Tab-separated table of C-alpha atoms and ligand atoms in Angstrom:
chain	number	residue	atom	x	y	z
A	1	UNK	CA	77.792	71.799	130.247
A	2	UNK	CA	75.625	73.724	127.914
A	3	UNK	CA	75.848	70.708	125.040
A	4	UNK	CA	74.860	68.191	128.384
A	5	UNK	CA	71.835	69.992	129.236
A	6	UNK	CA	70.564	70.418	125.674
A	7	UNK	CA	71.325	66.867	125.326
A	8	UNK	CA	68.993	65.919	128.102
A	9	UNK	CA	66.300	68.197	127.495
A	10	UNK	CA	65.955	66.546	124.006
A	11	UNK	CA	66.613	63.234	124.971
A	12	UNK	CA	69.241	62.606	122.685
A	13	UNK	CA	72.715	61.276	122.233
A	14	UNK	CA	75.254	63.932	121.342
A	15	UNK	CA	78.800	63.893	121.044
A	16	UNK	CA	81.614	65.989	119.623
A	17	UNK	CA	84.099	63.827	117.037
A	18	UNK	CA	86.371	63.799	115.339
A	19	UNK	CA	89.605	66.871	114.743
A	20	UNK	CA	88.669	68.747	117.870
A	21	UNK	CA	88.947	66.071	120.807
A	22	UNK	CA	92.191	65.163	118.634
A	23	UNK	CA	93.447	68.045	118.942
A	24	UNK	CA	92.391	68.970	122.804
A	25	UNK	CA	94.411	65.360	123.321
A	26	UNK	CA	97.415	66.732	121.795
A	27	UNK	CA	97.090	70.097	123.663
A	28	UNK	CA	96.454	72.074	120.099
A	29	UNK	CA	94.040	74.855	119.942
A	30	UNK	CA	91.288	73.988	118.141
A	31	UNK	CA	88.069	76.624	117.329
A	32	UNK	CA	86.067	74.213	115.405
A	33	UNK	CA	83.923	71.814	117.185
A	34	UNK	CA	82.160	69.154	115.118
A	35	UNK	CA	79.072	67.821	117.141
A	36	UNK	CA	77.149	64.797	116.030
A	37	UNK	CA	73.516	64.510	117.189
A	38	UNK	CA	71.451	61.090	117.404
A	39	UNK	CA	68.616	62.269	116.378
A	40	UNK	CA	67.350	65.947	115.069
A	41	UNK	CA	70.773	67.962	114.680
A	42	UNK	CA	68.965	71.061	113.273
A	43	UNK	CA	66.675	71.630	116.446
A	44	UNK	CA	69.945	70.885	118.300
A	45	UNK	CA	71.845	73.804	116.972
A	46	UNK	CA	69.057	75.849	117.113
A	47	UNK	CA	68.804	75.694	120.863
A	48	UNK	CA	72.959	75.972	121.076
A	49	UNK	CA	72.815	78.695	119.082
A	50	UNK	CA	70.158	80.324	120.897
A	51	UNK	CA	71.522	79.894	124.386
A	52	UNK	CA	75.161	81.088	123.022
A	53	UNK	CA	73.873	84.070	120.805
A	54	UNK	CA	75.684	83.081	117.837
A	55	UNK	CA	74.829	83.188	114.486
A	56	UNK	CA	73.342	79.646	112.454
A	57	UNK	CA	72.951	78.821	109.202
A	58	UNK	CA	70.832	75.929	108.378
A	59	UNK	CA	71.245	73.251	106.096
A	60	UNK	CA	67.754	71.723	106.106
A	61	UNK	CA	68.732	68.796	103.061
A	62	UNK	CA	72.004	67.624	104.377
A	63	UNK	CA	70.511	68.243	108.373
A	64	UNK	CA	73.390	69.939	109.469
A	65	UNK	CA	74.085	73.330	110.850
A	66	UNK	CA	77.164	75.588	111.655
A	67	UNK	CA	77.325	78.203	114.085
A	68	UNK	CA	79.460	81.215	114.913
A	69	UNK	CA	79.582	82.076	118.453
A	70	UNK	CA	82.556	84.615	119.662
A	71	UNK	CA	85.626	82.957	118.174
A	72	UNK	CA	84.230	79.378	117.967
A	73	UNK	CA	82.473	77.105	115.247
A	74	UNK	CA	80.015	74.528	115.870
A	75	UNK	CA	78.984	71.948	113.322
A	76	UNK	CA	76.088	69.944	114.316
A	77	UNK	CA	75.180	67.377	112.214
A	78	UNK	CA	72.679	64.267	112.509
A	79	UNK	CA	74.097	60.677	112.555
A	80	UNK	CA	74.704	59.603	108.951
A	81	UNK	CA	75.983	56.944	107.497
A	82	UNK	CA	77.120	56.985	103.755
A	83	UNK	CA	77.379	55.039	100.605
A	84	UNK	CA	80.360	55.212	98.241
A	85	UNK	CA	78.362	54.311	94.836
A	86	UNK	CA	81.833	55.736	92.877
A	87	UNK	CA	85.000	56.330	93.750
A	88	UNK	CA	85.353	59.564	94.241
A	89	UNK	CA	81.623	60.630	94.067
A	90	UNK	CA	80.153	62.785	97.016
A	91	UNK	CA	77.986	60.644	99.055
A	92	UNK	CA	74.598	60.543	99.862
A	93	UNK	CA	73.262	60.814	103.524
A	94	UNK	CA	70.893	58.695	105.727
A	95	UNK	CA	70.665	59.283	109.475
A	96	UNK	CA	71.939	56.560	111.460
A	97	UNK	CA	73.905	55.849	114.732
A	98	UNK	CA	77.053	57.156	116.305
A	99	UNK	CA	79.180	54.150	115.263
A	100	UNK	CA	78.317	54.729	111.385
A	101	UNK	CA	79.299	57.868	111.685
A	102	UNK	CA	82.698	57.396	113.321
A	103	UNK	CA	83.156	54.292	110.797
A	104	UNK	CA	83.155	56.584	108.025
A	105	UNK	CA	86.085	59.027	108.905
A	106	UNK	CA	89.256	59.104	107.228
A	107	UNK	CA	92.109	58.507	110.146
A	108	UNK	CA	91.839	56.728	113.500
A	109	UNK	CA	93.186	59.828	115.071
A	110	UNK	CA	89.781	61.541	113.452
A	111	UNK	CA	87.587	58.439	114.595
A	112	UNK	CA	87.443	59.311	118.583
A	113	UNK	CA	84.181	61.136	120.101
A	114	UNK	CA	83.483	62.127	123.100
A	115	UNK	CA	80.270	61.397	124.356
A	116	UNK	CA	78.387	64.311	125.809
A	117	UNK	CA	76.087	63.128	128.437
A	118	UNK	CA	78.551	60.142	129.667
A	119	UNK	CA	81.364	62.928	129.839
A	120	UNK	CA	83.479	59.594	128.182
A	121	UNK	CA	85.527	58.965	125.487
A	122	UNK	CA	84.525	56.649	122.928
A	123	UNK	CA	87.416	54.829	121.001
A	124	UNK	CA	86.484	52.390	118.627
A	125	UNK	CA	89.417	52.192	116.386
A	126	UNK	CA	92.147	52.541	118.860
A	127	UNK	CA	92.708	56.006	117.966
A	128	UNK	CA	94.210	56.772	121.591
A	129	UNK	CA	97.174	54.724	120.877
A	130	UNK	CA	97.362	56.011	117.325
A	131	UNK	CA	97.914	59.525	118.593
A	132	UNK	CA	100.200	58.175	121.141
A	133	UNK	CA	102.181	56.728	118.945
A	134	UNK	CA	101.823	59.374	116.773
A	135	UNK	CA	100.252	57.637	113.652
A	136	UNK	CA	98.120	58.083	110.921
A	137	UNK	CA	96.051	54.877	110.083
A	138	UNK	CA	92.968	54.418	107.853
A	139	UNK	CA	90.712	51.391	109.356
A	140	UNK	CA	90.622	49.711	106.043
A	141	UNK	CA	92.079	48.717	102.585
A	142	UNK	CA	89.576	50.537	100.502
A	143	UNK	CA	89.732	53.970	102.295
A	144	UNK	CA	91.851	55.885	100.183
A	145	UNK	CA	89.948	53.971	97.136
A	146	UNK	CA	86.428	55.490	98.958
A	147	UNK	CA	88.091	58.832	98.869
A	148	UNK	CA	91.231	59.923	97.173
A	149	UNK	CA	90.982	63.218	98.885
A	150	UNK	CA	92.424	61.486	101.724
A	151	UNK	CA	95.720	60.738	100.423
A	152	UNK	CA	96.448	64.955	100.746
A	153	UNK	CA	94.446	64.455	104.028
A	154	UNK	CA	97.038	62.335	104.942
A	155	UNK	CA	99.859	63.806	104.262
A	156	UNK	CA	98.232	67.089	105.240
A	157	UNK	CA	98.064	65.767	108.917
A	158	UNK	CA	101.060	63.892	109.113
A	159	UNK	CA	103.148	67.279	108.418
A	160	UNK	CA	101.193	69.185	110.773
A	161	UNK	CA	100.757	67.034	113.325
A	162	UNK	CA	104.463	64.892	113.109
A	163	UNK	CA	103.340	62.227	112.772
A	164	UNK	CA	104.129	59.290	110.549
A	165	UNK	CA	102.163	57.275	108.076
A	166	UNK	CA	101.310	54.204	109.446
A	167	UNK	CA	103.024	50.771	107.438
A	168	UNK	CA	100.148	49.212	105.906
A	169	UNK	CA	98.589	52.819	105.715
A	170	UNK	CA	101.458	54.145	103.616
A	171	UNK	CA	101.364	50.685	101.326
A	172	UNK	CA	97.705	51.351	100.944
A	173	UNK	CA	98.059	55.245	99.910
A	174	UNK	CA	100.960	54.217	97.593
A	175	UNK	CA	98.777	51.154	95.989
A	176	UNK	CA	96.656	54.131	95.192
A	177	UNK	CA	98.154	56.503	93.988
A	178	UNK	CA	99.907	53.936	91.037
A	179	UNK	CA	96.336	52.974	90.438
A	180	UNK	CA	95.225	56.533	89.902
A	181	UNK	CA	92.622	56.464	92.179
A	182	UNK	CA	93.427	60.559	92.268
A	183	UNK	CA	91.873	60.533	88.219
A	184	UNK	CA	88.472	59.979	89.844
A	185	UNK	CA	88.360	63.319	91.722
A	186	UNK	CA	87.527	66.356	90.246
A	187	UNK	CA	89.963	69.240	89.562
A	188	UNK	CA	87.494	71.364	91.866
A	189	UNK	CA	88.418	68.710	94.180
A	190	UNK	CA	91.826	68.497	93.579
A	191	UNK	CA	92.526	72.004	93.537
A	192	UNK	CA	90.295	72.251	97.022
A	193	UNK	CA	93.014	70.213	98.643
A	194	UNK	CA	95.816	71.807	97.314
A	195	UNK	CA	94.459	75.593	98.752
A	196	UNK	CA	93.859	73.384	101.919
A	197	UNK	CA	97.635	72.162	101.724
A	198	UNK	CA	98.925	75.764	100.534
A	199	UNK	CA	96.652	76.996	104.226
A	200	UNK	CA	98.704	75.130	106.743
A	201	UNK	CA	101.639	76.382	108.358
A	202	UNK	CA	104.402	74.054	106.541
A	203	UNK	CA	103.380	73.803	103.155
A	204	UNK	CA	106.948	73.233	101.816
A	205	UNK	CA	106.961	69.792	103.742
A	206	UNK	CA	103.587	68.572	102.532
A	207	UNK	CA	104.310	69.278	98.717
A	208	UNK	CA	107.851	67.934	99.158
A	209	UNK	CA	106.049	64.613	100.054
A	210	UNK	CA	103.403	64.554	96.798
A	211	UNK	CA	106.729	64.780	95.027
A	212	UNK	CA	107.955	61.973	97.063
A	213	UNK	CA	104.636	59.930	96.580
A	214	UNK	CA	104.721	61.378	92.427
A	215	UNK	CA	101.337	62.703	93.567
A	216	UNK	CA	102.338	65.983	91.308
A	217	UNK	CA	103.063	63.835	88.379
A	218	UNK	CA	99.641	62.540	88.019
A	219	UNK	CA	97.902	65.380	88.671
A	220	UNK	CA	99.896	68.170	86.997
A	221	UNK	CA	101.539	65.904	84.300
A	222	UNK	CA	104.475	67.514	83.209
A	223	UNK	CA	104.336	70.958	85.092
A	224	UNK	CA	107.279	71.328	87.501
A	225	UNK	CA	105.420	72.320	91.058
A	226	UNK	CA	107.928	74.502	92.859
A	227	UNK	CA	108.572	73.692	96.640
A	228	UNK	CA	110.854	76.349	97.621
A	229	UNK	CA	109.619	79.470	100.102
A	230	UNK	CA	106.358	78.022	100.298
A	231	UNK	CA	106.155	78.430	103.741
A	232	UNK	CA	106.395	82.164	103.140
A	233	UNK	CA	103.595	85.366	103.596
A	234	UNK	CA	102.922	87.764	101.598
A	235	UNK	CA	104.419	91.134	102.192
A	236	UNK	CA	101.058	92.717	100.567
A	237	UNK	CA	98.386	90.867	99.965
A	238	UNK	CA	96.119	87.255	100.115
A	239	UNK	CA	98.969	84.236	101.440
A	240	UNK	CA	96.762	81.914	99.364
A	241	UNK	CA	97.298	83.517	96.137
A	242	UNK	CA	101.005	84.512	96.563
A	243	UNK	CA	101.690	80.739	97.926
A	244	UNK	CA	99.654	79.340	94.775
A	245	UNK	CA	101.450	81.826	92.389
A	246	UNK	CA	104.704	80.132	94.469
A	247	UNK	CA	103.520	76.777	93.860
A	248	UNK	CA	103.256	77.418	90.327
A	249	UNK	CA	106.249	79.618	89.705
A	250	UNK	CA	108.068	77.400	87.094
A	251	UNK	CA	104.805	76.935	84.678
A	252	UNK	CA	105.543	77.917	81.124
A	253	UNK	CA	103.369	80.005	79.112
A	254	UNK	CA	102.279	77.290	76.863
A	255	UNK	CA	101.341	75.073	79.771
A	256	UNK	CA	98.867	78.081	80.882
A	257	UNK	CA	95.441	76.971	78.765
A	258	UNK	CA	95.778	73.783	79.477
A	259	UNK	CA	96.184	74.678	83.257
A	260	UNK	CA	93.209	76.650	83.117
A	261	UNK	CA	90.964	74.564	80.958
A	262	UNK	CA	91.496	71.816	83.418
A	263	UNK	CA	91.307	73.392	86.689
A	264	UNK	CA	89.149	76.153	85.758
A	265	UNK	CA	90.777	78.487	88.240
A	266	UNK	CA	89.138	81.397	90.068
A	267	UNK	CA	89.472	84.451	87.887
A	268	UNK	CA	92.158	86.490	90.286
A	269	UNK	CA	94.428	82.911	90.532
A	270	UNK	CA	94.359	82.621	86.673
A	271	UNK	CA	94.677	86.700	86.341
A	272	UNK	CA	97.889	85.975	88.930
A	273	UNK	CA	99.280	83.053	86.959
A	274	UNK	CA	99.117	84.813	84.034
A	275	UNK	CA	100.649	88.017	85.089
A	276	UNK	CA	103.800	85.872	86.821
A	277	UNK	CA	104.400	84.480	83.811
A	278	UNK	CA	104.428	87.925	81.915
A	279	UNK	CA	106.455	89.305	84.514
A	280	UNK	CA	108.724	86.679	84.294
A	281	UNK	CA	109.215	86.934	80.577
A	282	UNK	CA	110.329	90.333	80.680
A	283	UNK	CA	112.083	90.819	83.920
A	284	UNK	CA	115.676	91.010	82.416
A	285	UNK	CA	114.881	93.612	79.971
A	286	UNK	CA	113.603	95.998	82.823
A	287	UNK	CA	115.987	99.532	82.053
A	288	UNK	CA	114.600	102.243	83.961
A	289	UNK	CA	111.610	103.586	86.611
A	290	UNK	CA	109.066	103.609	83.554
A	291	UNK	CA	110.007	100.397	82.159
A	292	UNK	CA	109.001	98.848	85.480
A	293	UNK	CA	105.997	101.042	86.028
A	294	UNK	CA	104.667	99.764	83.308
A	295	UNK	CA	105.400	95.709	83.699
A	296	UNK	CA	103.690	96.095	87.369
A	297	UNK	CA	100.934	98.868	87.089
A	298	UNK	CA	98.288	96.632	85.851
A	299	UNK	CA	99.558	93.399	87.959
A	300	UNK	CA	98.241	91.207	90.767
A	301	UNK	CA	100.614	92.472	93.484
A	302	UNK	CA	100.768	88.544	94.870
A	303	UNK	CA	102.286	88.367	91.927
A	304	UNK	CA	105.075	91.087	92.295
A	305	UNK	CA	105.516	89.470	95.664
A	306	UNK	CA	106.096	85.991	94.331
A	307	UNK	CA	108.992	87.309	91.980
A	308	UNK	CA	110.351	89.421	94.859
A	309	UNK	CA	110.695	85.842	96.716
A	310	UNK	CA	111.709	83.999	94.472
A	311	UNK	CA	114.641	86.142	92.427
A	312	UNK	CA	117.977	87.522	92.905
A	313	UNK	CA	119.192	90.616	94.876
A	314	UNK	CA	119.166	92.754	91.779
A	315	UNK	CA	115.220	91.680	91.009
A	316	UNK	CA	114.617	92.118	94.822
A	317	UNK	CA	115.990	95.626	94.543
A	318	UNK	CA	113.740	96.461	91.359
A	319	UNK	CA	110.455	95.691	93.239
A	320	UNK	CA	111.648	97.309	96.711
A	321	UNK	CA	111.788	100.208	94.741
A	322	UNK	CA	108.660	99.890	92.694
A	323	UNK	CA	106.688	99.101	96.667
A	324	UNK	CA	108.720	102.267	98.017
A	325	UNK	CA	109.138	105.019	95.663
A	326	UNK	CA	107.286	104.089	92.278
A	327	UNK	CA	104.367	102.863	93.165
A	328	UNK	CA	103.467	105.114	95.893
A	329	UNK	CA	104.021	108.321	93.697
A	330	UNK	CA	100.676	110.456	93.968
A	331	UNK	CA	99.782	113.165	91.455
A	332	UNK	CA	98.628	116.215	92.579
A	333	UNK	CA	96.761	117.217	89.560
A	334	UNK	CA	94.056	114.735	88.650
A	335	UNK	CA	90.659	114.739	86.239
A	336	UNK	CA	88.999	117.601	88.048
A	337	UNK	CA	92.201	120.119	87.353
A	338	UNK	CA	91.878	118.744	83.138
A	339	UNK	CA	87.987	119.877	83.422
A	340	UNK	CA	88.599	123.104	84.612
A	341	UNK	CA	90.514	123.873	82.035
A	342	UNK	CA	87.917	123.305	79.647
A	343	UNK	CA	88.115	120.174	78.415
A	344	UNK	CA	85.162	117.478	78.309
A	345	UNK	CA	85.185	114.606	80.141
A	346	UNK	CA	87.005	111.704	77.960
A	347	UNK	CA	89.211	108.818	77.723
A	348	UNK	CA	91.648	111.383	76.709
A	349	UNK	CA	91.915	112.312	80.627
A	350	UNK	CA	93.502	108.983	81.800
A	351	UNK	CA	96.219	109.149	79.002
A	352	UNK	CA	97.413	112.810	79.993
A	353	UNK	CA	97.271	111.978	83.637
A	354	UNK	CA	99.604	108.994	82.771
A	355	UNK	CA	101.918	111.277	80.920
A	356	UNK	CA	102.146	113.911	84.309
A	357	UNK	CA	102.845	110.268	85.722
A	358	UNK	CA	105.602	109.692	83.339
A	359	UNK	CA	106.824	113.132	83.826
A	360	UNK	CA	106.885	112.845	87.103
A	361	UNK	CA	108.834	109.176	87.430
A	362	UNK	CA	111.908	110.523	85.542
A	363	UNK	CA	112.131	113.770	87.323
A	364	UNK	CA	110.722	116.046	84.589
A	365	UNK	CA	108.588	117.444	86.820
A	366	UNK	CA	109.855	118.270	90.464
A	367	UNK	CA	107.105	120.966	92.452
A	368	UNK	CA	103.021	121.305	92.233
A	369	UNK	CA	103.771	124.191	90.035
A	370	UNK	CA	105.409	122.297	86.992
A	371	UNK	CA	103.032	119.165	87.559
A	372	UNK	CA	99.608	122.267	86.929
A	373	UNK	CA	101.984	124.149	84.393
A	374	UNK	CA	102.634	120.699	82.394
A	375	UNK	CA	98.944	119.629	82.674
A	376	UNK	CA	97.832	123.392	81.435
A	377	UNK	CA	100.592	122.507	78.038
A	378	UNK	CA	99.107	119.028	77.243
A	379	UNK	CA	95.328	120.125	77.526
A	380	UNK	CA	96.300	123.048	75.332
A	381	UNK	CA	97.809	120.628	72.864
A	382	UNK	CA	94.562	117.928	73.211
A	383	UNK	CA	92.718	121.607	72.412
A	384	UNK	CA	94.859	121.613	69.405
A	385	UNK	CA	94.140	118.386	67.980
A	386	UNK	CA	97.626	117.875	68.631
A	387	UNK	CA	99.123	114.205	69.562
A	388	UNK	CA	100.528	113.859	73.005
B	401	ATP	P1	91.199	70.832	110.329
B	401	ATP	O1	89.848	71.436	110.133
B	401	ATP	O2	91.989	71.508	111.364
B	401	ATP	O3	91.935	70.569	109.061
B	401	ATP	P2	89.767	68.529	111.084
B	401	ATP	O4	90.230	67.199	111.525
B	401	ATP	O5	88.710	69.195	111.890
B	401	ATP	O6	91.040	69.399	110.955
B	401	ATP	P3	88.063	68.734	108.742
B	401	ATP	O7	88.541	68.729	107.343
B	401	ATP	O8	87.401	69.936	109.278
B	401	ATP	O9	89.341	68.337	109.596
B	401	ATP	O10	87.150	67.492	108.935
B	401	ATP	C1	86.435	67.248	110.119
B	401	ATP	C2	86.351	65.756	110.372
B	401	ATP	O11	85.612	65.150	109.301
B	401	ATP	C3	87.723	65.088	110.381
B	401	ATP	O12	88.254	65.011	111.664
B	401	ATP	C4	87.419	63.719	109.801
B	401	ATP	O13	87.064	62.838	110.819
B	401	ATP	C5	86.206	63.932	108.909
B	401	ATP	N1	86.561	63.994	107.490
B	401	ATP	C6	86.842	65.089	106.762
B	401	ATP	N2	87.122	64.772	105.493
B	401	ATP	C7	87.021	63.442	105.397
B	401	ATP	C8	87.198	62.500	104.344
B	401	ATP	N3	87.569	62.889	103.121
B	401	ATP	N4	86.997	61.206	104.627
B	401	ATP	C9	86.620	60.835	105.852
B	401	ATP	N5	86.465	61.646	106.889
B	401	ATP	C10	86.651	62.939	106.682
C-alpha cells in the first residue's frame, strides 16, 4: 500500500523483482525486498524511508538506495540496463525500462516482478512455470559466459531451493565451465561466492556439486576442498570462518602462499588457515595440559573448533578439555600484585604471570595463598637478576 501511494504521488512505475516475489510464491520468508523504480529511485527511497522511519543510505552514482526498516531491507534501484564489454567485468549502468531490467537477471525464477500500481504479476520469461516445475533456467546461451558468478548462483539456488538444473541450462553451465569462463572472475569474486555458498543452510550439498561439475579443480587447482560437516556451527565463534577453515581443512602447508597470494584472504581467514594447519601438524605430539595450552593459547578458536569437528574421540577429548578446564583457568594474581611488590612495569610481567599459569595447569599451585606466595618467589628472583 505504502509502495502504491508513493508510486502515484510520483507518477512512476515501480515494482518489486526478482528473489523476494520468488520466494513469497514458494511460501519462503524473505526480508529483502528489491524494488525497481521507472524513473528517480533515489527520491523514491527517500520518501519510503521517510514514511517507514528506517534508516537509507544513498548511492547517488549507481542511483540506488537500501534501507533498513524494523527487520526488513529495501533496495530501490532505477531501471538499468547493462552492457557486458568483458566477460566477467562489472557492468556499467544506464537507466532504462522495466523489461531491461528483468532481461538482465540470472534465472527465470529471479526474472518475475510484480508490478506495484497494477497489483499484477509480470512474467516475461515464464518464470511461473519454472518455479512450478521447480527449475532453474537462464534465458540464453551466453548467460553464464556474461557472468560466471552465476554458475555458483546456480547451484547455490538449486540446493536451497530443490530444484533442478534445467537440460539445456545444465549443458550451458557445463560448456562453461570446460571453457573456463570461471578464469575471467576475480578471486575477490570467486571467493565472494564461495562465503555466499559457505552462508546457506546446506553447504555440504552445494560444494559436493562444484566437485561434481570439477568447479574446485579449476579454481583451487590441486587443493583437495573438504565437503564433510560443512553444514555444521560453530560451538564458539563466526560460522563463516569455522565453515571456511572446514572447507579448507585438507590444505597443506606448502599450498598456503600460494593460497594467499591468489585469494588475498582477509587477515583473520588467513590467520585461521594458518593456525589449522599448525595445529594440525602437531596434534599427535600433544602430552600433557601445558603442551596443549600452548598449541591453542595464541589460536583462532574457529580454528580449535574445526579440529574438534573434524578429528577422532581422543582429539575431541583434548579440546573439550582445553574449552572446559584449561582455557577457562583465571589467575588470581595479575600485573597489579607484581607492582606492588616493587617491581617496574616490564615485559618481564607477562612472562612471570605465564609461569603462575604454568604452575597453576599442573597443580603446583592449588589455593590464592601459594599462587601470591609463588608470585612474591619469582619477583624476588627477577630482583635478583636471576632467570626464571
Ligand atoms: P538471496 O539474497 O536470498 O540469495 P536473491 O534472489 O534475492 O536471493 P541476490 O543475490 O540478493 O539474490 O540478488 C537479487 C536479484 O538480483 C536476484 O534475484 C537476481 O535476479 C539478480 N542477480 C543477482 N546476481 C545476479 C547475477 N550475477 N546475474 C544476474 N542477475 C543477478
Amino acid at each position: 500500500m505504502i509502495l502504491k501511494k508513493i508510486s502515484c504521488k510520483m507518477g512512476v512505475k515501480s515494482y518489486i523483482v526478482g528473489g523476494y516475489i520468488r520466494d513469497e510464491i514458494l511460501n519462503l520468508e524473505s526480508n529483502d525486498i528489491d524494488i525497481t523504480v521507472e524513473g528517480d529511485g533515489i527520491r523514491y527511497a527517500l520518501m519510503l524511508s521517510k514514511i517507514l522511519n528506517g534508516k537509507i543510505e544513498i548511492h547517488e552514482k549507481f542511483k540506488t538506495a537500501k534501507i533498513q526498516a524494523d527487520k526488513y531491507t529495501f533496495d530501490v534501484v532505477s531501471a538499468r540496463k547493462e552492457y557486458y564489454a568483458h566477460s566477467g567485468i562489472l557492468p556499467d549502468v544506464e537507466l532504462a525500462d522495466i523489461v531491461e531490467d528483468i532481461k538482465r537477471r540470472d534465472f527465470t525464477i529471479n526474472m518475475l516482478a510484480f508490478d506495484i500500481k497494477e497489483g499484477m504479476i509480470i512474467d516475461l520469461c515464464n518464470g511461473l512455470d519454472d518455479i512450478k516445475n521447480k527449475l532453474i533456467r537462464v534465458v540464453h546461451d551466453k548467460s553464464f559466459n556474461d557472468d560466471p558468478t552465476r554458475i555458483f548462483r546456480a547451484l547455490r539456488y538449486s540446493v536451497r531451493l530443490d530444484f533442478k538444473l534445467e537440460e539445456h541450462t545444465e549443458l550451458l553451465l557445463k560448456q562453461s565451465i570446460a571453457n573456463g569462463d570461471i578464469d575471467n572472475l576475480s578471486a575477490d569474486r570467486i571467493m565472494n561466492e564461495i562465503y555466499l555458498i559457505l552462508s546457506e543452510k546446506n553447504p555440504e550439498t552445494i560444494v559436493k556439486l562444484m566437485k561434481y561439475y570439477e568447479i574446485d579443480k579449476k579454481i583451487f587447482k590441486g587443493i583437495d576442498i573438504n565437503i564433510k560437516n560443512l553444514n555444521t556451527y560453530a560451538r564458539y565463534g563466526d560460522v563463516l570462518l569455522y565453515r571456511f577453515l572446514l572447507f579448507f581443512y585438507n590444505v597443506k602447508k606448502d599450498d598456503l602462499d600460494y593460497l594467499n597470494e591468489k585469494f588475498n584472504f582477509r587477515r583473520q581467514y588467513s590467520k585461521g588457515l594458518s593456525d589449522l594447519i599448525e595445529i594440525k601438524m602437531n596434534l599427535y605430539t600433544l602430552k600433557d595440559d601445558i603442551a596443549v595450552y600452548n598449541l591453542f593459547k595464541d589460536k583462532k578458536i574457529e580454528a580449535i573448533n574445526a579440529i574438534y569437528t573434524m578429528e577422532g574421540e581422543n582429539i575431541k577429548k583434548i579440546v573439550d578439555r582445553y574449552f572446559e578446564v584449561i582455557r577457562s583457568l583465571k589467575l588470581e594474581v595479575n600485573g597489579d600484585a607484581i607492582k606492588e611488590l616493587g617491581l617496574e612495569p616490564s615485559p618481564v610481567y607477562k612472562k612471570i604471570l605465564e609461569k603462575i599459569y604454568y604452575d597453576k595447569l599442573c597443580g603446583k599451585i592449588i589455593n590464592k595463598e601459594d599462587e601470591f606466595e609463588r608470585l612474591k618467589q619469582y619477583v624476588e628472583k627477577v630482583k635478583r637478576g636471576e632467570k626464571i
